[in-house]
Each structure stands twice: as structure tokens, then as C-alpha cells.
Tab-separated table of C-alpha atoms in Angstrom:
chain	number	residue	atom	x	y	z
A	1320	MET	CA	0.000	0.000	0.000
A	1321	LYS	CA	2.826	2.381	0.867
A	1322	MET	CA	4.578	1.591	-2.436
A	1323	SER	CA	1.318	2.156	-4.332
A	1324	LYS	CA	0.786	5.536	-2.704
A	1325	ALA	CA	4.380	6.506	-3.362
A	1326	LEU	CA	4.084	5.600	-7.049
A	1327	GLY	CA	0.791	7.513	-7.274
A	1328	LEU	CA	2.393	10.585	-5.706
A	1329	ALA	CA	5.355	10.333	-8.072
A	1330	VAL	CA	3.059	10.133	-11.102
A	1331	THR	CA	1.043	13.108	-9.827
A	1332	LEU	CA	4.166	15.189	-9.287
A	1333	THR	CA	5.490	14.193	-12.706
A	1334	LEU	CA	2.255	15.177	-14.448
A	1335	ALA	CA	1.737	18.370	-12.447
A	1336	PRO	CA	3.960	20.630	-14.589
A	1337	TRP	CA	2.309	19.256	-17.755
A	1338	ALA	CA	-1.172	19.906	-16.345
A	1339	MET	CA	-0.205	23.425	-15.301
A	1340	SER	CA	1.182	24.179	-18.764
A	1341	VAL	CA	-2.037	22.953	-20.411
A	1342	ALA	CA	-4.118	25.129	-18.077
A	1343	SER	CA	-1.907	28.119	-18.797
A	1344	ALA	CA	-2.236	27.562	-22.536
A	1345	GLN	CA	-6.003	27.350	-22.235
A	1346	ASN	CA	-6.135	30.579	-20.231
A	1347	ALA	CA	-3.609	32.465	-22.382
A	1348	SER	CA	-5.009	35.298	-24.437
A	1349	THR	CA	-4.526	35.433	-28.183
A	1350	LYS	CA	-2.363	38.471	-28.913
A	1351	ILE	CA	-3.452	40.629	-31.847
A	1352	THR	CA	-1.790	43.813	-32.994
A	1353	VAL	CA	-4.147	46.057	-34.946
A	1354	VAL	CA	-2.549	48.748	-37.083
A	1355	LEU	CA	-4.561	51.792	-38.189
A	1356	PRO	CA	-3.819	54.279	-41.010
A	1357	ASN	CA	-4.231	57.340	-38.769
A	1358	PRO	CA	-4.289	58.069	-35.029
A	1359	SER	CA	-7.949	59.147	-34.765
A	1360	ALA	CA	-9.735	57.173	-32.058
A	1361	VAL	CA	-13.170	58.587	-32.904
A	1362	ASN	CA	-12.894	57.238	-36.458
A	1363	ASN	CA	-12.518	53.820	-34.904
A	1364	PHE	CA	-14.693	54.207	-31.836
A	1365	PRO	CA	-15.898	50.552	-31.763
A	1366	LEU	CA	-12.300	49.401	-31.374
A	1367	HIS	CA	-11.677	51.739	-28.441
A	1368	VAL	CA	-15.049	50.984	-26.852
A	1369	ALA	CA	-14.161	47.292	-26.994
A	1370	ILE	CA	-10.855	47.986	-25.251
A	1371	GLY	CA	-12.350	50.337	-22.656
A	1372	GLU	CA	-15.256	48.036	-21.840
A	1373	LYS	CA	-12.886	45.038	-21.721
A	1374	MET	CA	-14.897	43.225	-24.405
A	1375	PHE	CA	-11.789	41.771	-26.024
A	1376	GLU	CA	-10.587	40.399	-22.709
A	1377	LYS	CA	-13.869	38.546	-22.225
A	1378	GLU	CA	-13.252	36.810	-25.549
A	1379	GLY	CA	-9.690	35.897	-24.645
A	1380	LEU	CA	-8.075	38.448	-26.955
A	1381	ASP	CA	-5.159	40.681	-26.009
A	1382	VAL	CA	-5.482	43.548	-28.501
A	1383	LYS	CA	-2.815	46.194	-29.029
A	1384	VAL	CA	-3.497	49.194	-31.300
A	1385	GLU	CA	-0.856	51.090	-33.258
A	1386	ALA	CA	-1.214	53.932	-35.770
A	1387	VAL	CA	0.888	54.510	-38.882
A	1388	ASP	CA	0.715	56.935	-41.797
A	1389	GLY	CA	-1.684	55.617	-44.423
A	1390	SER	CA	-2.848	52.345	-45.924
A	1391	SER	CA	0.489	51.508	-47.561
A	1392	GLN	CA	2.202	51.371	-44.173
A	1393	VAL	CA	-0.700	49.345	-42.772
A	1394	LEU	CA	-0.217	46.761	-45.525
A	1395	GLN	CA	3.553	46.752	-45.042
A	1396	ALA	CA	3.161	46.019	-41.323
A	1397	MET	CA	0.738	43.183	-42.021
A	1398	SER	CA	2.806	41.564	-44.770
A	1399	ALA	CA	5.899	41.783	-42.555
A	1400	GLY	CA	4.093	40.002	-39.711
A	1401	GLN	CA	4.271	43.026	-37.428
A	1402	ALA	CA	0.463	43.198	-37.226
A	1403	GLN	CA	-2.197	40.530	-37.489
A	1404	ILE	CA	-5.065	42.840	-38.449
A	1405	GLY	CA	-4.989	46.219	-40.190
A	1406	GLN	CA	-7.396	48.823	-41.514
A	1407	PRO	CA	-6.418	49.701	-45.095
A	1408	GLY	CA	-8.559	51.242	-47.817
A	1409	PRO	CA	-10.090	49.076	-50.564
A	1410	ALA	CA	-8.053	50.543	-53.447
A	1411	PRO	CA	-4.689	49.912	-51.706
A	1412	VAL	CA	-5.829	46.357	-50.960
A	1413	LEU	CA	-6.559	45.773	-54.655
A	1414	ALA	CA	-3.180	47.245	-55.597
A	1415	ALA	CA	-1.417	45.068	-53.011
A	1416	ARG	CA	-3.097	41.932	-54.334
A	1417	ALA	CA	-1.953	42.854	-57.835
A	1418	ARG	CA	1.606	42.794	-56.419
A	1419	GLY	CA	1.068	39.320	-54.986
A	1420	VAL	CA	0.282	40.306	-51.387
A	1421	ASP	CA	-2.394	37.850	-50.194
A	1422	VAL	CA	-4.339	40.313	-48.026
A	1423	VAL	CA	-8.082	39.852	-47.510
A	1424	PHE	CA	-10.686	42.422	-46.444
A	1425	ILE	CA	-12.719	40.837	-43.632
A	1426	TYR	CA	-14.850	43.608	-42.067
A	1427	ASN	CA	-16.462	46.611	-43.757
A	1428	HIS	CA	-15.911	49.346	-41.152
A	1429	PHE	CA	-16.670	52.506	-43.140
A	1430	ALA	CA	-19.627	51.040	-45.034
A	1431	LYS	CA	-20.136	54.378	-46.811
A	1432	SER	CA	-17.613	56.646	-48.471
A	1433	VAL	CA	-15.481	58.676	-46.082
A	1434	PHE	CA	-15.702	61.511	-48.598
A	1435	GLY	CA	-18.673	63.669	-49.510
A	1436	VAL	CA	-19.542	66.869	-51.312
A	1437	VAL	CA	-20.952	69.434	-48.898
A	1438	VAL	CA	-22.444	72.924	-49.181
A	1439	PRO	CA	-23.602	75.410	-46.535
A	1440	GLU	CA	-27.029	74.537	-45.188
A	1441	LYS	CA	-28.597	77.707	-46.637
A	1442	SER	CA	-27.015	77.282	-50.070
A	1443	ALA	CA	-29.308	77.215	-53.122
A	1444	ILE	CA	-27.294	74.250	-54.437
A	1445	LYS	CA	-29.369	71.096	-54.032
A	1446	SER	CA	-27.410	68.523	-56.061
A	1447	PRO	CA	-24.091	68.159	-57.928
A	1448	ALA	CA	-25.860	69.190	-61.135
A	1449	ASP	CA	-26.178	72.672	-59.606
A	1450	LEU	CA	-22.383	72.982	-59.376
A	1451	LYS	CA	-21.985	73.994	-63.024
A	1452	GLY	CA	-19.793	77.084	-63.075
A	1453	ALA	CA	-18.882	76.712	-59.399
A	1454	VAL	CA	-15.541	76.735	-57.614
A	1455	ILE	CA	-15.238	73.606	-55.470
A	1456	GLY	CA	-12.835	73.566	-52.560
A	1457	VAL	CA	-10.539	70.584	-51.958
A	1458	GLY	CA	-7.863	69.877	-49.368
A	1459	THR	CA	-4.996	69.403	-51.846
A	1460	ALA	CA	-4.734	69.353	-55.626
A	1461	ASP	CA	-4.018	65.616	-55.742
A	1462	GLY	CA	-6.042	64.365	-52.775
A	1463	ALA	CA	-8.349	61.346	-53.021
A	1464	GLU	CA	-11.333	63.670	-52.621
A	1465	VAL	CA	-10.494	65.266	-55.989
A	1466	GLY	CA	-10.874	62.018	-57.912
A	1467	PHE	CA	-14.008	61.190	-55.954
A	1468	THR	CA	-15.686	64.503	-56.839
A	1469	ARG	CA	-14.417	64.545	-60.408
A	1470	ALA	CA	-16.066	61.153	-61.007
A	1471	ILE	CA	-19.421	62.502	-59.830
A	1472	LEU	CA	-19.278	65.545	-62.095
A	1473	THR	CA	-17.873	63.645	-65.072
A	1474	ASP	CA	-20.889	61.340	-64.934
A	1475	LEU	CA	-22.998	64.501	-65.255
A	1476	LYS	CA	-21.102	65.373	-68.476
A	1477	MET	CA	-19.303	68.246	-66.771
A	1478	SER	CA	-15.651	68.981	-67.555
A	1479	GLU	CA	-13.056	70.369	-65.167
A	1480	GLY	CA	-11.861	73.814	-66.205
A	1481	LYS	CA	-14.901	74.357	-68.360
A	1482	ASP	CA	-17.908	73.584	-66.167
A	1483	PHE	CA	-16.313	73.672	-62.727
A	1484	THR	CA	-13.006	74.442	-61.006
A	1485	PHE	CA	-11.188	72.834	-58.103
A	1486	LEU	CA	-9.482	75.183	-55.657
A	1487	PRO	CA	-7.048	73.736	-53.074
A	1488	VAL	CA	-7.898	75.533	-49.825
A	1489	GLY	CA	-6.589	73.143	-47.184
A	1490	ASP	CA	-8.445	71.025	-44.666
A	1491	GLY	CA	-10.868	71.680	-41.851
A	1492	GLY	CA	-10.571	75.209	-40.514
A	1493	LEU	CA	-8.948	76.509	-43.702
A	1494	ALA	CA	-11.895	75.190	-45.706
A	1495	ALA	CA	-14.282	76.870	-43.270
A	1496	ALA	CA	-12.534	80.196	-43.878
A	1497	ALA	CA	-12.811	79.681	-47.640
A	1498	PHE	CA	-16.577	79.239	-47.274
A	1499	LEU	CA	-16.862	82.363	-45.118
A	1500	ARG	CA	-14.880	84.431	-47.618
A	1501	GLY	CA	-17.026	83.188	-50.475
A	1502	ASP	CA	-14.045	81.638	-52.280
A	1503	ILE	CA	-15.870	78.340	-52.783
A	1504	LYS	CA	-19.457	77.224	-53.275
A	1505	ALA	CA	-18.935	73.592	-52.250
A	1506	TYR	CA	-16.247	71.466	-50.619
A	1507	ALA	CA	-15.128	67.886	-51.131
A	1508	ALA	CA	-14.751	66.802	-47.541
A	1509	ALA	CA	-13.636	63.860	-45.474
A	1510	VAL	CA	-15.729	63.209	-42.366
A	1511	SER	CA	-13.116	64.912	-40.180
A	1512	ASP	CA	-13.195	68.062	-42.330
A	1513	ALA	CA	-16.973	68.270	-42.131
A	1514	ALA	CA	-16.813	67.896	-38.347
A	1515	ILE	CA	-14.254	70.708	-38.032
A	1516	MET	CA	-16.343	73.054	-40.160
A	1517	GLU	CA	-19.429	72.271	-38.095
A	1518	THR	CA	-17.529	73.276	-34.948
A	1519	ARG	CA	-16.525	76.529	-36.696
A	1520	GLY	CA	-20.193	77.411	-36.909
A	1521	ILE	CA	-20.850	76.429	-40.523
A	1522	ASP	CA	-23.923	74.214	-40.844
A	1523	LEU	CA	-23.400	71.875	-43.777
A	1524	ARG	CA	-25.629	69.840	-46.044
A	1525	GLU	CA	-24.336	66.869	-48.012
A	1526	ILE	CA	-25.265	66.619	-51.688
A	1527	THR	CA	-23.376	63.431	-52.562
A	1528	PRO	CA	-25.568	61.104	-54.676
A	1529	GLU	CA	-26.246	57.884	-52.794
A	1530	GLN	CA	-24.633	55.655	-55.402
A	1531	TYR	CA	-21.284	57.344	-54.786
A	1532	LEU	CA	-21.495	56.646	-51.072
A	1533	SER	CA	-21.183	53.006	-52.141
A	1534	TYR	CA	-17.443	53.626	-52.538
A	1535	PHE	CA	-16.926	52.369	-48.987
A	1536	GLY	CA	-13.896	53.387	-46.970
A	1537	ASN	CA	-11.302	51.665	-44.822
A	1538	GLY	CA	-12.098	48.368	-43.172
A	1539	TYR	CA	-10.371	45.569	-41.313
A	1540	ALA	CA	-8.188	43.141	-43.223
A	1541	ALA	CA	-5.784	40.311	-42.515
A	1542	MET	CA	-3.368	38.129	-44.413
A	1543	LYS	CA	-5.042	34.986	-45.733
A	1544	SER	CA	-2.525	32.818	-43.877
A	1545	PHE	CA	-3.569	34.387	-40.553
A	1546	ILE	CA	-7.266	33.904	-41.344
A	1547	ASP	CA	-6.741	30.250	-42.283
A	1548	GLN	CA	-4.664	29.507	-39.200
A	1549	ASN	CA	-6.727	31.552	-36.707
A	1550	PRO	CA	-10.409	31.457	-37.734
A	1551	GLN	CA	-11.586	31.508	-34.108
A	1552	ALA	CA	-9.565	34.631	-33.358
A	1553	VAL	CA	-11.013	36.360	-36.438
A	1554	GLU	CA	-14.521	35.343	-35.401
A	1555	LYS	CA	-13.998	36.649	-31.868
A	1556	PHE	CA	-12.463	39.903	-33.078
A	1557	GLY	CA	-15.360	40.676	-35.410
A	1558	ARG	CA	-17.975	39.652	-32.875
A	1559	VAL	CA	-16.504	42.089	-30.362
A	1560	LEU	CA	-16.490	44.881	-32.958
A	1561	VAL	CA	-20.186	44.298	-33.611
A	1562	GLN	CA	-20.968	44.328	-29.886
A	1563	ALA	CA	-18.931	47.513	-29.399
A	1564	THR	CA	-20.600	49.190	-32.383
A	1565	GLU	CA	-24.089	48.475	-31.074
A	1566	PHE	CA	-23.021	49.653	-27.618
A	1567	GLY	CA	-21.608	52.866	-29.060
A	1568	LEU	CA	-24.679	53.726	-31.107
A	1569	LYS	CA	-26.999	53.730	-28.100
A	1570	PRO	CA	-27.651	57.370	-27.124
A	1571	GLU	CA	-27.265	56.619	-23.437
A	1572	ASN	CA	-23.663	55.438	-24.032
A	1573	ARG	CA	-22.495	58.554	-25.901
A	1574	GLU	CA	-20.405	59.974	-23.048
A	1575	LYS	CA	-18.812	56.600	-22.356
A	1576	VAL	CA	-17.827	56.323	-26.003
A	1577	LEU	CA	-16.157	59.741	-25.935
A	1578	GLN	CA	-14.338	58.809	-22.725
A	1579	HIS	CA	-12.989	55.644	-24.341
A	1580	THR	CA	-11.889	57.464	-27.497
A	1581	LYS	CA	-10.187	60.124	-25.401
A	1582	ALA	CA	-8.263	57.368	-23.640
A	1583	GLY	CA	-7.269	56.075	-27.070
A	1584	ASN	CA	-6.138	59.504	-28.304
A	1585	PRO	CA	-5.918	62.099	-25.502
A	1586	GLN	CA	-4.902	64.912	-27.855
A	1587	GLU	CA	-7.952	64.373	-30.069
A	1588	GLY	CA	-10.174	64.143	-27.012
A	1589	GLU	CA	-9.071	67.516	-25.633
A	1590	ASP	CA	-11.408	69.289	-28.063
A	1591	THR	CA	-14.644	67.815	-26.769
A	1592	LYS	CA	-16.815	69.772	-29.205
A	1593	LEU	CA	-14.852	68.535	-32.204
A	1594	SER	CA	-14.788	64.955	-30.943
A	1595	ALA	CA	-18.547	64.991	-30.480
A	1596	ALA	CA	-19.091	66.437	-33.973
A	1597	LEU	CA	-16.758	63.880	-35.550
A	1598	PHE	CA	-18.519	61.082	-33.682
A	1599	GLU	CA	-21.833	62.098	-35.282
A	1600	GLN	CA	-20.227	62.047	-38.734
A	1601	VAL	CA	-18.589	58.669	-38.171
A	1602	LYS	CA	-21.779	57.047	-36.881
A	1603	ASP	CA	-23.477	57.719	-40.200
A	1604	ARG	CA	-20.523	56.536	-42.298
A	1605	ILE	CA	-20.163	53.183	-40.550
A	1606	THR	CA	-23.886	52.395	-40.781
A	1607	PRO	CA	-24.512	50.134	-43.800
A	1608	PHE	CA	-27.151	50.856	-46.416
A	1609	ASP	CA	-28.809	47.517	-45.662
A	1610	LYS	CA	-28.613	46.746	-41.951
A	1611	SER	CA	-30.269	43.362	-42.467
A	1612	LYS	CA	-27.004	42.020	-43.907
A	1613	GLY	CA	-25.268	42.669	-40.605
A	1614	TRP	CA	-22.323	44.767	-39.436
A	1615	GLY	CA	-19.132	44.122	-41.381
A	1616	TYR	CA	-20.891	42.827	-44.514
A	1617	GLN	CA	-19.277	43.688	-47.836
A	1618	PRO	CA	-21.660	44.040	-50.805
A	1619	PRO	CA	-20.005	42.370	-53.840
A	1620	GLU	CA	-21.434	45.072	-56.115
A	1621	HIS	CA	-19.576	47.728	-54.110
A	1622	TRP	CA	-16.332	45.832	-54.613
A	1623	GLU	CA	-17.118	45.748	-58.327
A	1624	LEU	CA	-17.377	49.560	-58.269
A	1625	TRP	CA	-13.986	49.884	-56.598
A	1626	HIS	CA	-12.443	47.333	-58.967
A	1627	LYS	CA	-13.720	49.182	-62.038
A	1628	SER	CA	-12.551	52.515	-60.618
A	1629	ALA	CA	-9.093	51.121	-59.833
A	1630	VAL	CA	-8.665	49.919	-63.405
A	1631	GLU	CA	-9.962	53.135	-64.970
A	1632	SER	CA	-7.783	55.338	-62.762
A	1633	GLY	CA	-4.642	53.280	-63.332
A	1634	VAL	CA	-4.346	51.937	-59.778
A	1635	LEU	CA	-4.576	48.532	-61.449
A	1636	LYS	CA	-2.913	48.033	-64.829
A	1637	THR	CA	-5.262	45.151	-65.573
A	1638	PRO	CA	-8.307	43.695	-63.775
A	1639	LEU	CA	-7.597	41.201	-61.018
A	1640	PRO	CA	-8.195	37.600	-62.142
A	1641	ASP	CA	-10.268	36.833	-59.026
A	1642	LEU	CA	-11.807	39.858	-57.311
A	1643	LYS	CA	-13.677	37.638	-54.828
A	1644	ALA	CA	-10.360	36.560	-53.331
A	1645	ALA	CA	-9.845	40.153	-52.115
A	1646	TYR	CA	-12.627	39.969	-49.527
A	1647	THR	CA	-14.702	37.527	-47.510
A	1648	ASN	CA	-18.080	37.569	-45.776
A	1649	GLN	CA	-17.598	34.134	-44.237
A	1650	PHE	CA	-17.643	35.407	-40.643
A	1651	VAL	CA	-20.458	37.956	-40.897
A	1652	ASP	CA	-23.282	35.653	-39.735
A	1653	ALA	CA	-21.290	34.431	-36.737
A	1654	TRP	CA	-20.336	37.987	-35.764
A	1655	ASN	CA	-23.869	39.289	-35.827
A	1656	LYS	CA	-25.542	36.239	-34.250
A	1657	GLY	CA	-23.039	36.340	-31.439
A	1658	ALA	CA	-23.862	39.988	-30.746
A	1659	LYS	CA	-27.569	39.431	-30.268
């Protein structure tokens, strides 16, 4: 009996380290570095709500957020293995795939275009067709907003230099001053620009045709190898984003959202009026046209628009052989069911 007990104790002691290591592995959080193309926390409020409300922790995810300068650096970090998930724009993703980078768009964050054509609320201009003969303000001469607006007016058979003129006036506050001086009749604005002008006392009205809002903005992406090897982590990440989005859109949680975004970017949060105005702009841009499809869903027809635009503008020299490989909706149902 003594020998039996001794052997049992020896076996228990021998197995103990193995059992502890298994338990530790089961309890270990999956580490995910998320890299963003700019430091704005309000633009990505669901991500910061999820961190502040410890939603990721509850799913066993250890999420670290880093900001770089633009989509190209986001894609570089992902392809180099320095980040598991990034938030690039759709056109850079298409260009990267043309270079052989196997990156896949997984979550449609900015479901609507981050750009829009705006006019003062009291302006007589009701639609882009009314811009004939007008001077249109833009941030820079070669900014993405220029191509966006030019496409709208070209479809209306209007020619730059003949029927309308672009005037680089700078962003945000500089654009507001251009409106006040009467230098411009309309402005091609990103959501942040519109928010700044609103805080400067200029009430704006958007005249962007709905079909152009289909040129969705930045969303979450990952390398295909990471998706294939970590489907549960991708499912958890997206499910948390959906939960955080729904939390953030409830009016009673507005102040909590702004607290979490301020924690994510204290400098941005110092201007509470601007943060609140930007939050209102972002809420609209992340809300999909068809909510029944669920948060994160990517309409194939919207990808077709981007693909056609990328070819016509020269971003792609030739069409991609398999556009569907650039994005996936495989996790959307699980994300949205898990949030209910």
C-alpha cells in the first residue's frame, strides 16, 4: 500500500507541470496587434469601446493598437508580420493583391464613403448638377477627394476647367474660412473636415448622390494565412467589434464612447466639441445601407465599383483575375448572431 501511494504521488508530481502548462495555454489570451492608417480614435470608436469596456478580454483576446501613416504602411506592417489585423482602404488592398500580397478584407468598417460633397445649409445648391460654373474647394490638388468629386461631375457630363473648377484651400478650418470668404461654393470633404467646419459654426448639407457613397472606406483586413490559421480569433475579433458598435450607437452610451476614445487619443479628445461632432459624422458613415445584412458585410457590387474605378484610374494596370479573393463575408453571420 505504501509503495502504491508513493508511485501515485510520483506520477502526480510528474504530471503536475504538464497539467499546469495545459491550463496556462487554455487561459492564455490570443495576442493581436491592430494597425490603423491614422491616429484618430473617434474614427474607430468601436475598437476603443471594446478595449475600454474590456470586451476583447472577455473573448480571450489581447489587442494592441498602433497607428501609422496611411494604408500603404498598414499593408507593409501586415505583410511583414508586425500586425495581425490592419485597416487599409479598398483601393490599396486591390493594388497590393496585384503585387502578390495575399491580403483579404474581412470587415467593412466605413460602409459608406469617407468623402462627400458638402455645401452650406442655406445654399441654393441642391445637387451636384447645380455645381456647373462653381468653384469647389478641396484639401490638396491631388487628394483622393479630388478624384471622388471629379467622377461625380464627369458622370454629369461636366468637364473640369470648363464647367467647374477645383481650388485647393486646405483642410478643416482653412476650408471653413474659404466658405466664409465666399471663395468656394462647395467642398469635397472627409468626415473629419466636415466635423471641423461644423464646430466653426458652418452648418453643412451633403449633396453626394447615394450611389457614390457606395465607394466604402477603410475596413479591417488580414493576411489569408492568418485567417486560415486563426479562424476563431477572427470570429472573436469581429464579434466584439459588432458588440462595441451596437453599444456605441446607443444614445445613453455617448459619453462613455467619448471617454474611451479620449483614452485612445488624448490629444484628439481635448477638443470635446470637435470629438462629439466627428462622432456624429462617423456614426453615419459606418452604418450600412442595408442593416439586415449585418455589421461588417461587404456588398459584392460595391467591390465591383472599386475594382472598375481602380482599373480606370490606373491603380490597377489590368483587372484582377479573381476579385472575390480580395474579400470575404464568411464570418459575418457568426459575428452578428453572437452579438444578439
